[in-house]
Amino acid sequence: MNDMIKVEREKILSRKPTRFLFIMGIVLIVANFFFFQFNYNSAFYNYDSGEMDLVSGFDAIKQRKETAALFEGELSESTLSMIKQKIADVKTITAGQDENAVFSATHVYRDQAAILEYMTNPDGSLKSFDEAYPNSHSIILGYCDGWDKLLSGMGSVISLLICVFVVITLSPVFAEEYSHHTDSVIYSARYGRTKLVTAKVIASLEAVIGMYVIFLIFNFVLYGGTYGLQGWNVNIQSSLHYASSTYNLTFLQMFLCSVVLNILGIAALTIITLFLSAKMNTPVSALITSCGVCFLPVLFDFSDSVPLLQKVQEICPIFMLHINGVFAAMKTYMGVAQPIVMVIFNVGVVLMFYMLTKSTSKRHQVTG
């Protein structure tokens, strides 16, 4: 079995599309980091000069750390009052300035403003802590840009790369043998219809998960090394993306949960693609069908028209790779939190499509 797995893994990794996607993946991760994260110019209001100014790179990181340090610690009424006062002071200082100056001056406190907005009732009064965050005893605030941006990259660039990698590199696993008519030789071998299928599945999972781990480590080094890993123990509500989230998680906990859910989602996408490859006669038809099945759930939004269908879509494998969006707001399915339902559903998908792939391979009719 080990020899079969090794051969199948080398077949996948030796394909030109596999090597090309790996190189392009590294290039895209680096380009996204430098052009849209680290070197991206951020406008702010300079109180010393009384004019608009720009900051980027390590200067922007320093500014973000200084701002977060003002509100570091446990979220309380005094913290909210401080946030409210800072924003009010900014608006007073920039009174008479243009809209860009006012926006940039208040945007410096965007993370804290998001919490204040969430904690404020329509009548201006503050929500009670238990009402706002019913699953938490306390919320710890602090600098968290390294973890926040790392998670954002996992849910955008890496998730897209892995989805493309799965459908392009795994679509030919069975279909290519059918189109080249080598299936007559393979399926006539002793384990051609039994152990070989399992070997292909394991080799495919090793290749894709291995690629994911490499991209993840590369991302981790880029963001952690540049922004720092401070904030691993602060609550995710420290970032504006999760200010209204009721999940009781620190950034490290969310990162670990995301990795586990990502890997399960990758396994589900892999098994589905292999099943379609076993069903199709050519790699092209397998590729097109796999793209449709994998990406279809994110192409349509039924939130307003058919909410139930939208909720079903949001537990599909591709959403397992865009997991940071899942933790932004609590959603339940008959009282069960969305991540738990996603795990149950995708484990079922993996088991079902594995059995279907084996069954399809056993029933495959060899053509001359």
Coordinates of C-alpha atoms in Angstrom, one line a residue:
M1 CA 0.0 0.0 0.0
N2 CA 2.8 2.5 0.9
D3 CA 4.4 1.9 -2.5
M4 CA 1.1 2.6 -4.3
I5 CA 0.6 5.7 -2.3
K6 CA 4.1 6.9 -3.1
V7 CA 3.6 6.3 -6.8
E8 CA 0.3 8.1 -6.9
R9 CA 1.6 11.0 -4.9
E10 CA 4.6 11.4 -7.2
K11 CA 2.3 11.3 -10.2
I12 CA 0.2 14.2 -8.8
L13 CA 3.3 16.3 -7.7
S14 CA 5.2 15.7 -11.0
R15 CA 2.4 17.2 -13.2
K16 CA 3.3 20.6 -14.7
P17 CA 0.0 22.2 -13.5
T18 CA 0.9 21.2 -9.9
R19 CA 4.3 22.8 -10.0
F20 CA 3.0 25.9 -11.8
L21 CA 0.2 26.4 -9.2
F22 CA 2.7 26.0 -6.3
I23 CA 5.0 28.7 -7.8
M24 CA 2.0 31.0 -8.6
G25 CA 0.7 30.4 -5.1
I26 CA 3.9 31.7 -3.5
V27 CA 4.0 34.7 -5.9
L28 CA 0.3 35.6 -5.1
I29 CA 0.8 35.3 -1.4
V30 CA 3.8 37.6 -1.5
A31 CA 2.2 40.1 -3.9
N32 CA -1.0 40.3 -1.8
F33 CA 1.1 40.9 1.3
F34 CA 3.3 43.6 0.0
F35 CA 0.8 45.4 -2.3
F36 CA -2.4 45.2 -0.3
Q37 CA -1.2 44.8 3.3
F38 CA 2.3 45.9 4.4
N39 CA 3.0 48.6 1.8
Y40 CA -0.5 49.9 1.4
N41 CA -0.8 53.6 2.2
S42 CA -3.1 54.5 5.0
A43 CA -4.4 58.1 5.2
F44 CA -4.7 59.7 8.6
Y45 CA -5.1 63.2 10.1
N46 CA -1.8 64.6 11.5
Y47 CA -2.7 66.5 14.6
D48 CA 0.7 68.2 14.7
S49 CA 0.5 69.7 11.2
G50 CA -3.3 69.9 11.0
E51 CA -3.2 68.3 7.6
M52 CA -3.8 64.9 6.0
D53 CA -0.8 62.5 6.0
L54 CA 0.1 59.1 4.8
V55 CA 1.7 56.2 6.7
S56 CA 2.7 52.7 5.5
G57 CA 4.9 49.8 6.3
F58 CA 6.5 49.6 9.8
D59 CA 5.3 53.2 10.6
A60 CA 1.7 52.1 10.1
I61 CA 2.3 49.1 12.4
K62 CA 3.8 51.3 15.1
Q63 CA 0.8 53.6 14.8
R64 CA -1.6 50.7 15.2
K65 CA 0.2 49.3 18.2
E66 CA 0.2 52.7 19.9
T67 CA -3.6 53.1 19.3
A68 CA -4.4 49.6 20.6
A69 CA -2.3 50.2 23.7
L70 CA -4.6 53.0 24.7
F71 CA -7.5 50.6 25.2
E72 CA -5.6 47.4 26.2
G73 CA -7.1 45.2 28.8
E74 CA -10.5 44.1 29.8
L75 CA -13.5 45.7 28.1
S76 CA -15.5 47.7 30.6
E77 CA -17.7 50.8 30.8
S78 CA -14.7 52.9 31.4
T79 CA -13.1 51.5 28.2
L80 CA -16.2 52.4 26.2
S81 CA -16.3 55.9 27.7
M82 CA -12.6 56.3 26.8
I83 CA -13.3 55.2 23.2
K84 CA -16.3 57.6 23.0
Q85 CA -14.3 60.5 24.4
K86 CA -11.4 59.9 21.9
I87 CA -13.7 59.8 18.9
A88 CA -15.5 63.0 20.2
D89 CA -12.1 64.7 20.6
V90 CA -11.1 63.8 17.1
K91 CA -14.4 65.2 15.7
T92 CA -13.9 68.4 17.7
I93 CA -10.3 68.9 16.5
T94 CA -11.2 68.2 12.9
A95 CA -14.3 70.5 12.9
G96 CA -14.3 72.6 9.8
Q97 CA -12.0 70.2 7.9
D98 CA -13.1 68.3 4.8
E99 CA -14.8 65.0 5.0
N100 CA -11.6 63.0 4.2
A101 CA -9.8 64.5 7.2
V102 CA -12.6 63.7 9.6
F103 CA -13.0 60.2 8.3
S104 CA -9.2 59.5 8.4
A105 CA -8.9 61.0 11.9
T106 CA -11.7 58.7 13.3
H107 CA -10.6 55.7 11.2
V108 CA -7.5 55.4 13.4
Y109 CA -9.9 54.1 16.1
R110 CA -11.9 51.9 13.7
D111 CA -11.5 48.7 15.8
Q112 CA -12.6 50.4 19.0
A113 CA -15.4 52.3 17.2
A114 CA -16.8 49.0 15.9
I115 CA -17.1 47.7 19.5
L116 CA -18.7 51.0 20.7
E117 CA -21.2 50.9 17.8
Y118 CA -22.1 47.3 18.6
M119 CA -22.5 48.0 22.3
T120 CA -24.7 51.1 21.8
N121 CA -28.4 50.8 21.6
P122 CA -30.5 52.8 19.1
D123 CA -31.5 55.2 21.9
G124 CA -27.8 55.9 22.8
S125 CA -27.7 53.8 25.9
L126 CA -25.1 51.0 26.4
K127 CA -26.0 47.3 26.2
S128 CA -25.2 45.2 29.2
F129 CA -22.2 43.0 28.8
D130 CA -24.2 39.8 29.1
E131 CA -26.6 41.0 26.4
A132 CA -23.8 41.9 24.0
Y133 CA -21.5 38.9 24.6
P134 CA -23.6 36.2 26.3
N135 CA -21.0 33.5 25.8
S136 CA -18.1 35.4 27.5
H137 CA -17.3 36.3 31.0
S138 CA -15.0 39.1 29.8
I139 CA -13.5 40.5 26.6
I140 CA -9.8 41.3 26.5
L141 CA -8.7 43.9 24.0
G142 CA -5.3 44.5 22.6
Y143 CA -3.1 44.7 19.5
C144 CA -3.8 41.8 17.1
D145 CA -3.0 42.9 13.6
G146 CA -0.6 39.9 13.0
W147 CA -3.3 37.3 13.8
D148 CA -6.1 39.3 12.2
K149 CA -4.3 39.7 8.9
L150 CA -3.1 36.1 9.0
L151 CA -6.7 34.8 9.4
S152 CA -7.8 37.2 6.6
G153 CA -5.2 35.8 4.3
M154 CA -6.2 32.2 5.1
G155 CA -9.8 33.0 4.2
S156 CA -9.0 34.8 1.0
V157 CA -5.8 34.1 -0.9
I158 CA -5.0 30.7 0.5
S159 CA -8.6 29.4 0.3
L160 CA -8.8 30.4 -3.4
L161 CA -5.4 28.9 -4.2
I162 CA -6.3 25.6 -2.5
C163 CA -9.7 25.4 -4.3
V164 CA -8.0 26.0 -7.6
F165 CA -5.3 23.5 -6.8
V166 CA -7.7 20.8 -5.9
V167 CA -9.9 21.0 -9.0
I168 CA -7.0 21.4 -11.4
T169 CA -4.5 18.8 -10.0
L170 CA -7.0 16.2 -8.9
S171 CA -9.5 16.2 -11.8
P172 CA -7.2 14.0 -13.9
V173 CA -6.5 11.4 -11.2
F174 CA -9.0 8.9 -12.6
A175 CA -10.2 10.6 -15.7
E176 CA -6.8 10.8 -17.3
E177 CA -6.4 7.1 -17.1
Y178 CA -9.7 6.6 -18.8
S179 CA -8.9 9.0 -21.6
H180 CA -5.5 7.4 -22.2
H181 CA -7.0 3.9 -22.0
T182 CA -4.5 2.9 -19.3
D183 CA -7.4 1.8 -17.1
S184 CA -7.5 -1.6 -18.8
V185 CA -4.0 -2.3 -17.4
I186 CA -4.6 -0.7 -14.0
Y187 CA -7.9 -2.4 -13.3
S188 CA -6.7 -5.8 -14.4
A189 CA -3.9 -5.6 -11.7
R190 CA -4.5 -7.5 -8.4
Y191 CA -5.5 -4.4 -6.4
G192 CA -6.6 -2.2 -9.3
R193 CA -10.2 -1.9 -8.1
T194 CA -9.6 -2.1 -4.3
K195 CA -6.4 -0.8 -2.6
L196 CA -5.4 1.4 -5.5
V197 CA -8.5 3.6 -5.1
T198 CA -7.6 4.1 -1.4
A199 CA -4.0 4.8 -2.4
K200 CA -5.2 7.5 -4.8
V201 CA -7.4 9.1 -2.1
I202 CA -4.6 9.1 0.5
A203 CA -2.0 10.4 -2.0
S204 CA -4.3 13.2 -3.1
L205 CA -5.0 14.2 0.5
E206 CA -1.3 14.2 1.2
A207 CA -0.5 16.4 -1.8
V208 CA -3.2 19.0 -1.2
I209 CA -2.9 19.2 2.6
G210 CA 0.9 19.3 2.2
M211 CA 0.5 22.3 -0.2
Y212 CA -1.9 23.9 2.3
V213 CA 0.6 23.6 5.1
I214 CA 3.4 25.1 3.0
F215 CA 1.2 28.1 2.1
L216 CA 0.1 28.4 5.7
I217 CA 3.6 28.4 7.1
F218 CA 4.7 30.9 4.5
N219 CA 1.8 33.1 5.4
F220 CA 2.5 32.7 9.1
V221 CA 6.2 33.8 8.7
L222 CA 5.2 36.8 6.5
Y223 CA 2.5 38.2 8.8
G224 CA 3.9 37.0 12.1
G225 CA 7.4 38.2 11.3
T226 CA 6.2 41.6 10.1
Y227 CA 3.3 42.5 12.3
G228 CA 4.3 40.4 15.3
L229 CA 2.5 37.6 17.1
Q230 CA 1.3 39.8 20.0
G231 CA -2.4 39.4 20.6
W232 CA -2.6 35.6 20.5
N233 CA -4.4 35.7 23.9
V234 CA -6.7 38.6 23.3
N235 CA -10.3 38.1 22.2
I236 CA -11.2 38.2 18.5
Q237 CA -13.5 41.2 19.3
S238 CA -10.4 43.3 19.4
S239 CA -10.7 43.5 15.6
L240 CA -13.5 45.3 13.8
H241 CA -14.1 42.2 11.7
Y242 CA -15.3 40.4 14.9
A243 CA -16.5 43.2 17.1
S244 CA -20.1 41.9 17.1
S245 CA -19.1 38.2 17.2
T246 CA -20.4 36.4 20.3
Y247 CA -17.9 33.6 20.0
N248 CA -15.7 33.3 23.1
L249 CA -12.4 32.8 21.4
T250 CA -8.9 34.3 21.5
F251 CA -7.0 34.7 18.2
L252 CA -4.9 31.7 18.8
Q253 CA -8.0 29.5 19.5
M254 CA -9.6 30.9 16.3
F255 CA -6.5 30.2 14.3
L256 CA -6.3 26.6 15.5
C257 CA -10.1 26.0 14.9
S258 CA -9.6 27.5 11.4
V259 CA -6.8 25.2 10.6
V260 CA -8.8 22.1 11.6
L261 CA -11.9 23.2 9.7
N262 CA -9.8 24.2 6.7
I263 CA -8.2 20.7 6.6
L264 CA -11.6 19.0 6.9
G265 CA -12.9 21.3 4.1
I266 CA -9.9 20.4 1.9
A267 CA -10.6 16.7 2.5
A268 CA -14.2 17.1 1.5
L269 CA -13.3 19.0 -1.7
T270 CA -10.7 16.4 -2.5
I271 CA -13.0 13.5 -2.1
I272 CA -15.8 15.2 -4.2
T273 CA -13.3 16.0 -7.0
L274 CA -11.9 12.4 -7.0
F275 CA -15.5 11.0 -7.2
L276 CA -16.2 13.3 -10.2
S277 CA -12.9 12.3 -11.8
A278 CA -13.9 8.6 -11.4
K279 CA -17.3 9.3 -13.0
M280 CA -16.1 11.3 -16.0
N281 CA -14.3 10.0 -19.1
T282 CA -12.0 12.9 -19.7
P283 CA -10.0 15.3 -17.4
V284 CA -11.6 18.3 -19.1
S285 CA -15.1 17.2 -18.2
A286 CA -14.0 16.3 -14.7
L287 CA -12.4 19.7 -14.3
I288 CA -15.4 21.7 -15.5
T289 CA -17.8 19.7 -13.3
S290 CA -15.5 19.9 -10.3
C291 CA -15.3 23.7 -10.7
G292 CA -19.1 24.0 -10.8
V293 CA -19.7 21.8 -7.8
C294 CA -16.9 23.3 -5.7
F295 CA -17.5 27.0 -6.4
L296 CA -21.3 27.0 -6.9
P297 CA -22.2 27.6 -3.2
V298 CA -20.4 31.0 -3.2
L299 CA -21.7 32.2 -6.6
F300 CA -25.3 32.8 -5.4
D301 CA -26.7 34.5 -2.4
F302 CA -30.2 33.3 -1.4
S303 CA -30.2 35.2 2.0
D304 CA -33.3 37.2 1.0
S305 CA -35.1 34.9 -1.4
V306 CA -34.5 31.4 0.2
P307 CA -32.8 31.8 3.6
L308 CA -32.9 28.1 4.3
L309 CA -31.1 27.3 1.1
Q310 CA -28.5 29.9 1.9
K311 CA -27.9 28.3 5.3
V312 CA -27.4 24.9 3.7
Q313 CA -24.9 26.5 1.2
E314 CA -22.9 28.0 4.1
I315 CA -22.0 24.6 5.5
C316 CA -20.6 23.3 2.2
P317 CA -16.8 22.5 1.9
I318 CA -15.8 25.8 0.3
F319 CA -17.1 27.7 3.3
M320 CA -14.8 25.6 5.5
L321 CA -11.9 27.4 3.8
H322 CA -13.5 30.9 4.3
I323 CA -13.9 30.2 8.0
N324 CA -13.1 33.7 9.2
G325 CA -16.4 34.8 7.8
V326 CA -18.1 32.1 9.9
F327 CA -16.7 33.4 13.2
A328 CA -17.7 37.0 12.4
A329 CA -21.3 36.3 13.5
M330 CA -22.9 33.5 15.4
K331 CA -25.3 31.3 13.3
T332 CA -27.1 28.3 14.6
Y333 CA -28.8 25.3 13.0
M334 CA -31.6 24.1 15.3
G335 CA -29.6 25.5 18.3
V336 CA -26.3 24.0 17.2
A337 CA -23.4 26.5 16.3
Q338 CA -22.5 26.6 12.6
P339 CA -18.9 25.3 13.0
I340 CA -20.1 22.1 14.7
V341 CA -22.7 21.6 12.0
M342 CA -20.1 22.1 9.4
V343 CA -17.8 19.5 10.9
I344 CA -20.7 16.9 11.1
F345 CA -21.8 17.7 7.5
N346 CA -18.4 17.6 6.0
V347 CA -17.3 14.4 7.8
G348 CA -20.5 12.9 6.3
V349 CA -19.5 14.2 2.8
V350 CA -16.0 12.7 3.1
L351 CA -17.3 9.3 4.1
M352 CA -20.1 9.2 1.6
F353 CA -18.1 10.3 -1.4
Y354 CA -15.2 8.0 -0.5
M355 CA -17.6 5.1 -0.6
L356 CA -19.1 6.4 -3.8
T357 CA -15.6 6.7 -5.4
K358 CA -14.8 3.1 -4.5
S359 CA -18.1 1.9 -5.8
T360 CA -17.8 3.9 -9.0
S361 CA -14.2 2.5 -9.6
K362 CA -15.3 -1.1 -9.0
R363 CA -18.2 -0.7 -11.5
H364 CA -16.1 1.1 -14.1
Q365 CA -16.3 -0.6 -17.5
V366 CA -13.0 -0.7 -19.3
T367 CA -13.2 0.4 -23.0
G368 CA -10.7 -0.5 -25.6

